[in-house]
């Protein structure tokens, strides 16, 4: 118990610094996702979030509650880690309409989006 | 004398209002603002916005049909909301949350029934168009797509997960008569019906080809057309599903989007054989003929969705490529086709072009506009 308190206490300053250095983001509570986004420029983050809402939203719903593609709500994604989800984003799902996004984004960008999905930051 | 003067003033003041309060709806329409859950009521003669209606929920992938008097629109929202709005008062007059997740709808030949196709739970629900009361519930056990009306107060729709086409005869609304066609192909993603209501055609995502049902000869069953149009070549990624409701028939030919290929396929509508394929800028989404059939307009999937191409229907050549801006999601022609309206989502505008000169005539602000629907659809089979 004590070890946990200590480690979380010592990690705070680093996280805070990362948050201060990063440009303010439109969504709240995304500290861990944002802290991974160091090498994604603010402009690119904006683009990726727009694609997530508008273009992923074409099939998964603007509110990510599903459409032709399945819902992407945090509860439904909790059994898969962000790296696994990023693989699905990058390679698509053969035999379904889910296309590979690798031509349009880099692997670390897909991981960043997967973390946002897992946290539910985009869910309205 | 004084009284007459008062009366004259009174008449001057009120008469324009009275004149304005009477109007037809034939040059009106609705633009869906997908992200804000709102609609714009527009007039295509003056190319202006008349009103905004808010409070319609999740309108990603929203579509609508019109009542036969072209006064009311029935809007099918992604979140399962079915909303009836009055174009003349710009007000919501009815709304019901009829499912968890819906994809589109249709209105019956006689105008009394509105049908909605649902993803979750999968099936079709049919409502009284006056009251929005549920008349019939047809669960399908599958995501249900490509719902259209055909003559005989029937609805036709496709089952995405199980690869079927169902025909629901609503002559007796309390007891729908269902005819099922199985094994039509893998993953039908959308469908359309020809303007005469005779041919229902489902596009397949899971294989190269389309499934055709002749409504005049149901006993002949479903027939495959455009079989193996990809010829075994690897498909390109599809970042937005093509749509088939904007069916383009012109000069005896049908123009349809290929899936996973940057091509528009051309089919002879008397033999249903492929007669051409037109190399296009990207994955076509909507392929739409002008009312006169002289030209076909095509928009494209992300990330090539800033471009529009125009095809000459006689020589099957692309005669114009234009870039209205990122996110051209939909197009709609004025009733006789002198203008085309385009939603440019990422610029938050609707652009209006002259279909003969390709000059831009007008621009209207709109919040993340998607579908544009003019009231001429009210009298058309399948729209």
Tab-separated table of C-alpha atoms in Angstrom:
chain	number	residue	atom	x	y	z
A	1	UNK	CA	0.000	0.000	0.000
A	2	UNK	CA	2.741	2.359	1.019
A	3	UNK	CA	4.773	1.486	-2.103
A	4	UNK	CA	1.777	2.319	-4.292
A	5	UNK	CA	1.292	5.699	-2.633
A	6	UNK	CA	4.963	6.456	-3.021
A	7	UNK	CA	5.162	5.510	-6.673
A	8	UNK	CA	2.069	7.445	-7.619
A	9	UNK	CA	3.346	10.413	-5.655
A	10	UNK	CA	6.740	10.377	-7.377
A	11	UNK	CA	5.203	10.016	-10.835
A	12	UNK	CA	3.028	13.068	-10.577
A	13	UNK	CA	5.558	15.806	-11.310
A	14	UNK	CA	6.629	14.168	-14.563
A	15	UNK	CA	3.045	13.772	-15.731
A	16	UNK	CA	2.239	17.321	-14.788
A	17	UNK	CA	5.209	18.623	-16.720
A	18	UNK	CA	4.126	16.671	-19.800
A	19	UNK	CA	0.637	18.066	-19.512
A	20	UNK	CA	1.874	21.629	-19.241
A	21	UNK	CA	4.179	21.259	-22.227
A	22	UNK	CA	1.456	19.836	-24.432
A	23	UNK	CA	-1.003	22.125	-26.170
A	24	UNK	CA	-4.400	22.189	-24.536
A	25	UNK	CA	-6.690	19.531	-25.957
A	26	UNK	CA	-10.398	19.771	-26.491
A	27	UNK	CA	-11.166	16.668	-24.448
A	28	UNK	CA	-10.800	16.260	-20.714
A	29	UNK	CA	-9.259	13.466	-18.690
A	30	UNK	CA	-6.841	12.332	-21.358
A	31	UNK	CA	-3.654	12.856	-19.427
A	32	UNK	CA	-2.142	9.447	-20.124
A	33	UNK	CA	-3.068	9.511	-23.809
A	34	UNK	CA	-1.763	13.030	-24.137
A	35	UNK	CA	1.472	12.138	-22.400
A	36	UNK	CA	2.115	9.522	-25.083
A	37	UNK	CA	1.553	12.055	-27.839
A	38	UNK	CA	4.838	13.892	-27.471
A	39	UNK	CA	5.852	13.447	-31.095
A	40	UNK	CA	2.439	14.068	-32.627
A	41	UNK	CA	2.137	17.749	-33.380
A	42	UNK	CA	-0.888	19.642	-32.145
A	43	UNK	CA	-2.064	20.154	-35.719
A	44	UNK	CA	-1.757	16.446	-36.463
A	45	UNK	CA	-3.585	15.563	-33.250
A	46	UNK	CA	-6.410	17.788	-34.392
A	47	UNK	CA	-6.486	16.047	-37.772
A	48	UNK	CA	-6.506	12.596	-36.201
A	49	UNK	CA	-9.316	13.477	-33.821
A	50	UNK	CA	-11.301	14.917	-36.718
A	51	UNK	CA	-10.789	11.713	-38.716
A	52	UNK	CA	-11.802	9.669	-35.685
A	53	UNK	CA	-15.014	11.590	-35.220
A	54	UNK	CA	-16.046	12.180	-38.812
A	55	UNK	CA	-14.588	9.320	-40.844
A	56	UNK	CA	-14.429	6.478	-38.327
A	57	UNK	CA	-17.805	7.894	-37.310
A	58	UNK	CA	-19.221	7.145	-40.772
A	59	UNK	CA	-19.340	3.462	-39.858
A	60	UNK	CA	-18.984	3.413	-36.064
A	61	UNK	CA	-21.317	6.380	-35.450
A	62	UNK	CA	-20.394	9.966	-34.624
A	63	UNK	CA	-20.969	9.073	-30.990
A	64	UNK	CA	-19.076	5.777	-31.477
A	65	UNK	CA	-22.159	3.807	-30.488
A	66	UNK	CA	-21.959	1.706	-33.632
A	67	UNK	CA	-23.359	1.539	-37.129
A	68	UNK	CA	-22.350	-0.830	-39.879
A	69	UNK	CA	-19.222	-1.227	-37.780
A	70	UNK	CA	-19.366	-2.160	-34.090
A	71	UNK	CA	-19.615	0.326	-31.224
A	72	UNK	CA	-16.244	1.548	-29.920
A	73	UNK	CA	-17.191	2.275	-26.336
A	74	UNK	CA	-14.593	1.781	-23.554
A	75	UNK	CA	-16.513	-1.119	-21.974
A	76	UNK	CA	-16.381	-3.073	-25.220
A	77	UNK	CA	-12.666	-2.406	-25.707
A	78	UNK	CA	-11.456	-3.186	-22.204
A	79	UNK	CA	-10.283	-6.723	-23.031
A	80	UNK	CA	-7.852	-5.514	-25.687
A	81	UNK	CA	-4.884	-3.295	-25.046
A	82	UNK	CA	-4.126	-0.192	-27.079
A	83	UNK	CA	-1.399	-1.904	-29.116
A	84	UNK	CA	-3.805	-4.677	-30.186
A	85	UNK	CA	-6.463	-2.138	-31.108
A	86	UNK	CA	-3.867	-0.165	-33.061
A	87	UNK	CA	-3.066	-3.303	-35.080
A	88	UNK	CA	-6.744	-3.548	-36.046
A	89	UNK	CA	-6.783	0.131	-37.016
A	90	UNK	CA	-3.604	-0.244	-39.087
A	91	UNK	CA	-4.364	-3.563	-40.801
A	92	UNK	CA	-8.168	-3.543	-40.893
A	93	UNK	CA	-10.302	-6.653	-40.534
A	94	UNK	CA	-10.166	-8.808	-43.672
A	95	UNK	CA	-13.577	-9.970	-44.865
A	96	UNK	CA	-15.311	-6.954	-43.332
A	97	UNK	CA	-15.582	-3.315	-44.432
A	98	UNK	CA	-12.971	-2.254	-41.838
A	99	UNK	CA	-10.129	-0.961	-44.045
A	100	UNK	CA	-6.422	-0.818	-43.199
A	101	UNK	CA	-5.533	2.731	-42.100
A	102	UNK	CA	-1.767	2.147	-42.349
A	103	UNK	CA	-1.495	4.204	-45.564
A	104	UNK	CA	-2.995	7.190	-43.722
A	105	UNK	CA	-1.425	7.138	-40.257
A	106	UNK	CA	1.694	6.034	-38.437
A	107	UNK	CA	1.697	3.185	-35.889
A	108	UNK	CA	2.227	5.477	-32.880
A	109	UNK	CA	-0.656	7.648	-34.079
A	110	UNK	CA	-2.925	4.594	-34.160
A	111	UNK	CA	-1.843	3.698	-30.602
A	112	UNK	CA	-2.639	7.252	-29.529
A	113	UNK	CA	-6.138	6.979	-31.070
A	114	UNK	CA	-6.657	3.539	-29.490
A	115	UNK	CA	-5.899	5.017	-26.067
A	116	UNK	CA	-8.408	7.780	-26.641
A	117	UNK	CA	-11.021	5.171	-27.597
A	118	UNK	CA	-10.243	3.070	-24.528
A	119	UNK	CA	-10.632	6.094	-22.272
A	120	UNK	CA	-13.885	7.123	-23.901
A	121	UNK	CA	-12.761	10.705	-24.414
A	122	UNK	CA	-14.703	10.979	-27.685
A	123	UNK	CA	-17.952	9.510	-26.375
A	124	UNK	CA	-20.618	12.173	-26.064
B	1	UNK	CA	-62.773	58.980	-44.122
B	2	UNK	CA	-60.576	58.477	-41.111
B	3	UNK	CA	-61.726	54.908	-40.888
B	4	UNK	CA	-60.782	54.320	-44.523
B	5	UNK	CA	-57.330	55.686	-43.891
B	6	UNK	CA	-56.913	53.321	-40.964
B	7	UNK	CA	-58.093	50.441	-43.067
B	8	UNK	CA	-55.690	51.305	-45.871
B	9	UNK	CA	-52.764	51.347	-43.453
B	10	UNK	CA	-53.952	48.098	-41.957
B	11	UNK	CA	-54.120	46.442	-45.381
B	12	UNK	CA	-50.680	47.651	-46.404
B	13	UNK	CA	-49.261	46.238	-43.195
B	14	UNK	CA	-50.871	42.840	-43.271
B	15	UNK	CA	-51.167	41.961	-46.934
B	16	UNK	CA	-47.513	40.996	-47.550
B	17	UNK	CA	-47.620	38.738	-44.524
B	18	UNK	CA	-50.697	37.023	-45.836
B	19	UNK	CA	-49.173	36.626	-49.264
B	20	UNK	CA	-46.034	35.128	-47.717
B	21	UNK	CA	-47.884	32.756	-45.462
B	22	UNK	CA	-49.264	30.869	-48.444
B	23	UNK	CA	-46.594	29.018	-50.360
B	24	UNK	CA	-45.858	25.708	-52.026
B	25	UNK	CA	-43.050	23.371	-50.977
B	26	UNK	CA	-41.951	22.273	-54.453
B	27	UNK	CA	-38.688	24.224	-54.395
B	28	UNK	CA	-37.893	23.508	-50.763
B	29	UNK	CA	-35.593	20.973	-49.221
B	30	UNK	CA	-33.656	19.901	-46.165
B	31	UNK	CA	-29.935	19.800	-45.491
B	32	UNK	CA	-28.774	17.492	-42.698
B	33	UNK	CA	-26.235	18.989	-40.303
B	34	UNK	CA	-24.803	15.702	-39.117
B	35	UNK	CA	-22.730	16.683	-36.092
B	36	UNK	CA	-25.128	19.122	-34.454
B	37	UNK	CA	-28.304	17.097	-34.892
B	38	UNK	CA	-29.951	19.903	-36.805
B	39	UNK	CA	-31.591	20.467	-40.188
B	40	UNK	CA	-31.608	23.442	-42.500
B	41	UNK	CA	-34.791	24.145	-44.409
B	42	UNK	CA	-33.729	25.620	-47.738
B	43	UNK	CA	-35.269	27.006	-50.912
B	44	UNK	CA	-33.593	26.118	-54.195
B	45	UNK	CA	-35.134	28.893	-56.311
B	46	UNK	CA	-33.494	31.623	-54.264
B	47	UNK	CA	-30.652	29.390	-53.020
B	48	UNK	CA	-31.240	30.467	-49.456
B	49	UNK	CA	-31.675	29.035	-45.994
B	50	UNK	CA	-35.166	29.570	-44.600
B	51	UNK	CA	-34.863	28.070	-41.124
B	52	UNK	CA	-32.925	25.729	-38.857
B	53	UNK	CA	-34.576	22.921	-36.908
B	54	UNK	CA	-32.686	21.572	-33.901
B	55	UNK	CA	-32.940	18.666	-31.503
B	56	UNK	CA	-32.808	15.626	-33.782
B	57	UNK	CA	-30.117	13.600	-31.998
B	58	UNK	CA	-27.286	11.746	-33.774
B	59	UNK	CA	-27.618	12.503	-37.477
B	60	UNK	CA	-24.468	10.790	-38.723
B	61	UNK	CA	-25.668	8.917	-41.765
B	62	UNK	CA	-29.131	10.466	-41.552
B	63	UNK	CA	-31.514	10.294	-44.466
B	64	UNK	CA	-35.117	11.240	-44.998
B	65	UNK	CA	-38.204	10.777	-47.111
B	66	UNK	CA	-41.085	13.168	-47.784
B	67	UNK	CA	-44.810	12.814	-47.258
B	68	UNK	CA	-46.649	12.708	-50.567
B	69	UNK	CA	-47.897	16.263	-50.102
B	70	UNK	CA	-44.227	17.282	-49.744
B	71	UNK	CA	-44.977	19.229	-46.593
B	72	UNK	CA	-43.539	16.826	-44.037
B	73	UNK	CA	-40.207	15.042	-43.881
B	74	UNK	CA	-39.460	11.857	-41.950
B	75	UNK	CA	-35.864	11.844	-40.767
B	76	UNK	CA	-34.061	8.615	-39.915
B	77	UNK	CA	-31.275	9.249	-37.409
B	78	UNK	CA	-28.357	7.003	-36.595
B	79	UNK	CA	-29.462	6.775	-32.947
B	80	UNK	CA	-32.783	5.180	-33.896
B	81	UNK	CA	-34.759	8.409	-33.767
B	82	UNK	CA	-37.597	8.816	-36.277
B	83	UNK	CA	-38.549	12.484	-36.478
B	84	UNK	CA	-41.329	14.111	-38.465
B	85	UNK	CA	-40.821	17.767	-39.316
B	86	UNK	CA	-43.090	20.325	-40.960
B	87	UNK	CA	-41.262	22.261	-43.687
B	88	UNK	CA	-43.708	25.177	-43.589
B	89	UNK	CA	-43.517	25.853	-39.869
B	90	UNK	CA	-39.951	24.519	-39.511
B	91	UNK	CA	-41.000	22.557	-36.438
B	92	UNK	CA	-40.704	19.005	-35.173
B	93	UNK	CA	-44.240	17.602	-35.125
B	94	UNK	CA	-43.480	14.046	-34.036
B	95	UNK	CA	-40.563	12.029	-32.766
B	96	UNK	CA	-40.065	8.481	-31.555
B	97	UNK	CA	-36.949	6.549	-30.540
B	98	UNK	CA	-37.753	3.382	-32.397
B	99	UNK	CA	-34.520	1.399	-32.112
B	100	UNK	CA	-30.975	1.623	-30.833
B	101	UNK	CA	-29.354	2.190	-34.173
B	102	UNK	CA	-30.915	2.778	-37.585
B	103	UNK	CA	-29.730	3.301	-41.122
B	104	UNK	CA	-32.522	4.544	-43.359
B	105	UNK	CA	-36.141	4.400	-44.329
B	106	UNK	CA	-38.848	4.573	-46.936
B	107	UNK	CA	-42.456	5.683	-47.368
B	108	UNK	CA	-45.124	3.440	-48.844
B	109	UNK	CA	-46.696	3.925	-52.264
B	110	UNK	CA	-49.940	5.173	-50.710
B	111	UNK	CA	-48.105	7.467	-48.294
B	112	UNK	CA	-49.673	5.970	-45.162
B	113	UNK	CA	-46.692	3.982	-43.867
B	114	UNK	CA	-43.133	4.930	-43.005
B	115	UNK	CA	-40.639	2.075	-42.665
B	116	UNK	CA	-37.282	2.263	-40.886
B	117	UNK	CA	-34.439	-0.206	-41.291
B	118	UNK	CA	-32.382	-0.895	-38.207
B	119	UNK	CA	-28.952	-2.199	-37.370
B	120	UNK	CA	-29.666	-2.827	-33.703
B	121	UNK	CA	-31.892	-4.661	-33.082
B	122	UNK	CA	-31.808	-5.724	-36.717
B	123	UNK	CA	-35.033	-5.461	-38.676
B	124	UNK	CA	-37.657	-3.141	-40.070
B	125	UNK	CA	-40.285	-1.238	-38.128
B	126	UNK	CA	-43.265	0.265	-39.857
B	127	UNK	CA	-45.142	3.305	-38.577
B	128	UNK	CA	-48.324	5.186	-39.341
B	129	UNK	CA	-47.137	8.274	-41.218
B	130	UNK	CA	-49.774	10.496	-39.567
B	131	UNK	CA	-49.239	9.538	-35.941
B	132	UNK	CA	-45.879	7.674	-35.923
B	133	UNK	CA	-47.625	4.807	-34.126
B	134	UNK	CA	-46.010	1.409	-34.636
B	135	UNK	CA	-47.967	-0.633	-37.169
B	136	UNK	CA	-45.686	-3.623	-37.749
B	137	UNK	CA	-42.373	-4.956	-36.470
B	138	UNK	CA	-40.327	-7.262	-38.721
B	139	UNK	CA	-37.229	-8.557	-36.894
B	140	UNK	CA	-34.653	-10.002	-39.261
B	141	UNK	CA	-31.838	-11.111	-36.960
B	142	UNK	CA	-29.405	-9.124	-39.095
B	143	UNK	CA	-28.360	-5.563	-39.726
B	144	UNK	CA	-30.928	-4.440	-42.263
B	145	UNK	CA	-29.997	-2.170	-45.147
B	146	UNK	CA	-31.165	-0.966	-48.560
B	147	UNK	CA	-34.804	-0.407	-47.597
B	148	UNK	CA	-36.958	0.973	-50.433
B	149	UNK	CA	-40.624	1.190	-51.390
B	150	UNK	CA	-41.978	-0.490	-54.497
B	151	UNK	CA	-45.474	-0.484	-56.041
B	152	UNK	CA	-48.117	-2.590	-54.336
B	153	UNK	CA	-47.467	-0.977	-50.941
B	154	UNK	CA	-44.445	-3.213	-50.562
B	155	UNK	CA	-41.077	-2.594	-48.957
B	156	UNK	CA	-37.899	-4.393	-50.020
B	157	UNK	CA	-34.746	-4.628	-47.918
B	158	UNK	CA	-31.501	-6.597	-47.579
B	159	UNK	CA	-29.957	-8.468	-44.665
B	160	UNK	CA	-26.296	-7.561	-44.299
B	161	UNK	CA	-25.193	-10.396	-42.017
B	162	UNK	CA	-27.113	-13.257	-43.621
B	163	UNK	CA	-27.118	-12.243	-47.300
B	164	UNK	CA	-30.861	-12.164	-47.972
B	165	UNK	CA	-33.439	-9.941	-49.653
B	166	UNK	CA	-36.902	-9.741	-48.111
B	167	UNK	CA	-40.066	-8.318	-49.662
B	168	UNK	CA	-42.747	-7.155	-47.207
B	169	UNK	CA	-46.203	-6.775	-48.713
B	170	UNK	CA	-48.087	-4.260	-46.578
B	171	UNK	CA	-51.447	-4.368	-48.394
B	172	UNK	CA	-52.806	-5.427	-45.021
B	173	UNK	CA	-50.660	-3.358	-42.644
B	174	UNK	CA	-51.620	-5.461	-39.626
B	175	UNK	CA	-50.398	-8.662	-41.290
B	176	UNK	CA	-47.301	-8.104	-43.458
B	177	UNK	CA	-46.680	-10.853	-45.990
B	178	UNK	CA	-42.952	-11.603	-46.199
B	179	UNK	CA	-41.217	-13.245	-49.160
B	180	UNK	CA	-37.572	-14.168	-48.557
B	181	UNK	CA	-34.735	-14.653	-51.011
B	182	UNK	CA	-31.689	-16.372	-49.517
B	183	UNK	CA	-28.061	-16.756	-50.654
B	184	UNK	CA	-28.050	-13.519	-52.614
B	185	UNK	CA	-24.333	-12.960	-51.955
B	186	UNK	CA	-21.991	-11.885	-49.181
B	187	UNK	CA	-22.573	-8.717	-47.145
B	188	UNK	CA	-25.145	-6.672	-49.084
B	189	UNK	CA	-24.317	-3.139	-47.899
B	190	UNK	CA	-26.948	-1.015	-49.617
B	191	UNK	CA	-29.495	-1.280	-52.396
B	192	UNK	CA	-31.621	0.735	-54.763
B	193	UNK	CA	-34.632	0.386	-56.957
B	194	UNK	CA	-35.001	1.667	-60.492
B	195	UNK	CA	-37.297	4.657	-60.933
B	196	UNK	CA	-40.112	2.462	-62.279
B	197	UNK	CA	-39.950	0.259	-59.187
B	198	UNK	CA	-39.161	-2.835	-61.232
B	199	UNK	CA	-35.558	-3.769	-60.452
B	200	UNK	CA	-34.187	-3.957	-56.925
B	201	UNK	CA	-30.406	-4.178	-56.875
B	202	UNK	CA	-28.277	-4.860	-53.816
B	203	UNK	CA	-24.571	-4.018	-53.812
B	204	UNK	CA	-22.332	-6.661	-52.242
B	205	UNK	CA	-19.347	-5.831	-50.105
B	206	UNK	CA	-18.190	-9.411	-49.602
B	207	UNK	CA	-17.813	-10.260	-53.287
B	208	UNK	CA	-17.577	-8.557	-56.656
B	209	UNK	CA	-21.055	-8.295	-58.060
B	210	UNK	CA	-24.611	-7.142	-57.384
B	211	UNK	CA	-27.835	-9.036	-56.703
B	212	UNK	CA	-30.791	-8.142	-58.924
B	213	UNK	CA	-34.421	-8.902	-58.157
B	214	UNK	CA	-37.055	-8.313	-60.855
B	215	UNK	CA	-40.165	-7.202	-58.965
B	216	UNK	CA	-42.323	-8.049	-61.997
B	217	UNK	CA	-41.050	-11.643	-61.969
B	218	UNK	CA	-40.398	-12.546	-58.359
B	219	UNK	CA	-40.713	-16.259	-59.188
B	220	UNK	CA	-37.494	-16.029	-61.199
B	221	UNK	CA	-35.574	-15.226	-58.025
B	222	UNK	CA	-32.405	-13.232	-57.532
B	223	UNK	CA	-29.898	-12.993	-60.335
B	224	UNK	CA	-26.228	-12.005	-60.115
B	225	UNK	CA	-25.043	-9.110	-62.270
B	226	UNK	CA	-21.577	-7.626	-62.727
B	227	UNK	CA	-20.227	-10.920	-61.447
B	228	UNK	CA	-16.517	-10.896	-60.653
B	229	UNK	CA	-16.052	-7.324	-61.885
B	230	UNK	CA	-12.846	-7.071	-59.897
B	231	UNK	CA	-11.461	-10.056	-61.798
B	232	UNK	CA	-9.703	-11.413	-58.756
B	233	UNK	CA	-7.483	-8.371	-58.338
B	234	UNK	CA	-6.764	-7.226	-54.821
B	235	UNK	CA	-9.215	-4.622	-53.604
B	236	UNK	CA	-8.133	-1.145	-52.599
B	237	UNK	CA	-9.115	-0.065	-49.087
B	238	UNK	CA	-12.589	1.478	-48.875
B	239	UNK	CA	-12.634	4.344	-46.364
B	240	UNK	CA	-16.292	5.063	-46.906
B	241	UNK	CA	-18.987	2.680	-48.065
B	242	UNK	CA	-20.520	3.555	-51.429
B	243	UNK	CA	-24.193	4.499	-51.439
B	244	UNK	CA	-26.680	3.212	-53.947
B	245	UNK	CA	-29.776	5.297	-53.345
B	246	UNK	CA	-28.567	7.902	-55.794
B	247	UNK	CA	-29.059	5.469	-58.590
B	248	UNK	CA	-27.934	6.759	-61.910
B	249	UNK	CA	-29.754	5.569	-64.993
B	250	UNK	CA	-29.102	7.549	-68.106
B	251	UNK	CA	-29.290	6.754	-71.798
B	252	UNK	CA	-30.304	3.115	-71.154
B	253	UNK	CA	-27.292	2.576	-68.930
B	254	UNK	CA	-26.852	2.299	-65.192
B	255	UNK	CA	-23.830	3.832	-63.500
B	256	UNK	CA	-22.738	2.226	-60.223
B	257	UNK	CA	-19.758	2.555	-57.889
B	258	UNK	CA	-17.294	-0.343	-57.900
B	259	UNK	CA	-16.272	-1.479	-54.404
B	260	UNK	CA	-12.552	-1.421	-53.681
B	261	UNK	CA	-11.753	-0.110	-57.143
B	262	UNK	CA	-11.472	3.443	-58.331
B	263	UNK	CA	-14.023	2.902	-61.058
B	264	UNK	CA	-17.596	3.601	-62.057
B	265	UNK	CA	-19.153	0.529	-63.671
B	266	UNK	CA	-21.592	0.936	-66.548
B	267	UNK	CA	-24.346	-1.616	-67.136
B	268	UNK	CA	-26.847	-1.906	-69.996
B	269	UNK	CA	-30.273	-1.872	-68.318
B	270	UNK	CA	-31.907	-4.125	-70.940
B	271	UNK	CA	-29.383	-6.977	-70.706
B	272	UNK	CA	-27.762	-6.122	-67.329
B	273	UNK	CA	-24.376	-6.803	-68.919
B	274	UNK	CA	-21.379	-4.604	-68.183
B	275	UNK	CA	-20.773	-2.248	-71.106
B	276	UNK	CA	-18.017	-0.099	-69.696
B	277	UNK	CA	-15.938	0.969	-66.738
B	278	UNK	CA	-14.691	4.463	-66.145
B	279	UNK	CA	-11.453	5.052	-64.288
B	280	UNK	CA	-12.174	7.601	-61.589
B	281	UNK	CA	-10.317	9.769	-59.091
B	282	UNK	CA	-11.019	7.551	-56.070
B	283	UNK	CA	-13.485	5.132	-54.483
B	284	UNK	CA	-16.864	6.433	-55.714
B	285	UNK	CA	-19.469	7.025	-52.992
B	286	UNK	CA	-22.471	8.585	-54.763
B	287	UNK	CA	-22.939	8.210	-58.503
B	288	UNK	CA	-25.854	10.455	-59.441
B	289	UNK	CA	-27.484	11.279	-62.763
B	290	UNK	CA	-28.841	14.732	-63.514
B	291	UNK	CA	-32.611	14.686	-64.001
B	292	UNK	CA	-32.063	14.841	-67.785
B	293	UNK	CA	-29.562	11.972	-67.674
B	294	UNK	CA	-27.044	13.896	-69.744
B	295	UNK	CA	-24.317	13.871	-67.101
B	296	UNK	CA	-23.460	11.747	-64.083
B	297	UNK	CA	-21.797	13.291	-61.021
B	298	UNK	CA	-19.520	11.308	-58.720
B	299	UNK	CA	-18.060	12.036	-55.284
B	300	UNK	CA	-15.368	10.017	-53.517
B	301	UNK	CA	-14.381	8.390	-50.250
B	302	UNK	CA	-11.897	9.748	-47.710
B	303	UNK	CA	-9.108	10.828	-48.201
B	304	UNK	CA	-9.963	11.845	-51.782
B	305	UNK	CA	-13.259	13.435	-50.829
B	306	UNK	CA	-12.383	16.966	-51.925
B	307	UNK	CA	-13.066	16.159	-55.574
B	308	UNK	CA	-16.079	15.756	-57.853
B	309	UNK	CA	-16.022	14.275	-61.335
B	310	UNK	CA	-18.617	14.610	-64.063
B	311	UNK	CA	-19.168	11.881	-66.669
B	312	UNK	CA	-20.683	12.426	-70.104
B	313	UNK	CA	-23.252	9.622	-70.390
B	314	UNK	CA	-22.993	9.316	-74.179
B	315	UNK	CA	-19.251	8.758	-74.538
B	316	UNK	CA	-18.545	7.592	-70.939
B	317	UNK	CA	-15.712	10.103	-70.572
B	318	UNK	CA	-14.922	12.254	-67.565
B	319	UNK	CA	-15.490	15.765	-68.841
B	320	UNK	CA	-14.917	17.739	-65.663
B	321	UNK	CA	-12.954	17.381	-62.428
B	322	UNK	CA	-13.518	19.974	-59.753
B	323	UNK	CA	-12.402	20.420	-56.148
B	324	UNK	CA	-15.139	22.120	-54.130
B	325	UNK	CA	-13.243	21.397	-50.885
B	326	UNK	CA	-12.534	18.632	-48.385
B	327	UNK	CA	-15.432	16.479	-47.357
B	328	UNK	CA	-17.880	16.646	-50.254
B	329	UNK	CA	-20.418	14.253	-48.777
B	330	UNK	CA	-23.519	14.540	-50.944
B	331	UNK	CA	-25.045	16.188	-53.978
B	332	UNK	CA	-28.620	17.000	-54.946
B	333	UNK	CA	-30.047	18.404	-58.153
B	334	UNK	CA	-32.783	21.004	-58.399
B	335	UNK	CA	-36.046	19.522	-59.690
B	336	UNK	CA	-35.153	19.943	-63.373
B	337	UNK	CA	-31.420	19.882	-62.890
B	338	UNK	CA	-30.086	23.332	-63.781
B	339	UNK	CA	-28.235	23.476	-60.455
B	340	UNK	CA	-26.477	20.967	-58.258
B	341	UNK	CA	-26.045	21.526	-54.511
B	342	UNK	CA	-23.061	20.011	-52.715
B	343	UNK	CA	-22.336	19.577	-49.025
B	344	UNK	CA	-18.725	20.480	-48.270
B	345	UNK	CA	-18.482	19.204	-44.712
B	346	UNK	CA	-15.012	20.370	-43.742
B	347	UNK	CA	-15.649	23.914	-44.978
B	348	UNK	CA	-19.056	24.109	-43.311
B	349	UNK	CA	-20.712	25.259	-46.516
B	350	UNK	CA	-23.100	24.175	-49.220
B	351	UNK	CA	-21.956	25.105	-52.694
B	352	UNK	CA	-24.319	25.480	-55.618
B	353	UNK	CA	-23.035	24.942	-59.152
B	354	UNK	CA	-24.535	25.458	-62.583
B	355	UNK	CA	-24.686	21.977	-64.167
B	356	UNK	CA	-24.148	23.348	-67.684
B	357	UNK	CA	-21.223	25.728	-67.084
B	358	UNK	CA	-19.819	24.214	-63.816
B	359	UNK	CA	-19.626	27.783	-62.464
B	360	UNK	CA	-20.291	28.247	-58.785
B	361	UNK	CA	-23.505	30.233	-58.346
B	362	UNK	CA	-23.847	30.438	-54.617
B	363	UNK	CA	-22.563	29.395	-51.224
B	364	UNK	CA	-24.574	28.885	-48.033
B	365	UNK	CA	-23.157	28.405	-44.541
B	366	UNK	CA	-24.090	25.110	-42.859
B	367	UNK	CA	-22.666	23.217	-39.881
B	368	UNK	CA	-20.965	19.990	-41.050
B	369	UNK	CA	-23.553	19.447	-43.794
B	370	UNK	CA	-24.166	15.934	-45.140
B	371	UNK	CA	-27.318	14.788	-46.970
B	372	UNK	CA	-29.307	17.252	-49.098
B	373	UNK	CA	-32.868	16.269	-49.932
B	374	UNK	CA	-35.214	18.324	-52.108
B	375	UNK	CA	-38.964	17.798	-52.085
B	376	UNK	CA	-39.156	16.516	-55.665
B	377	UNK	CA	-38.329	13.172	-54.045
B	378	UNK	CA	-41.867	13.101	-52.603
B	379	UNK	CA	-43.363	11.684	-55.791
B	380	UNK	CA	-40.580	9.294	-56.773
B	381	UNK	CA	-40.648	5.517	-56.288
B	382	UNK	CA	-37.779	4.325	-54.137
B	383	UNK	CA	-36.714	7.712	-52.752
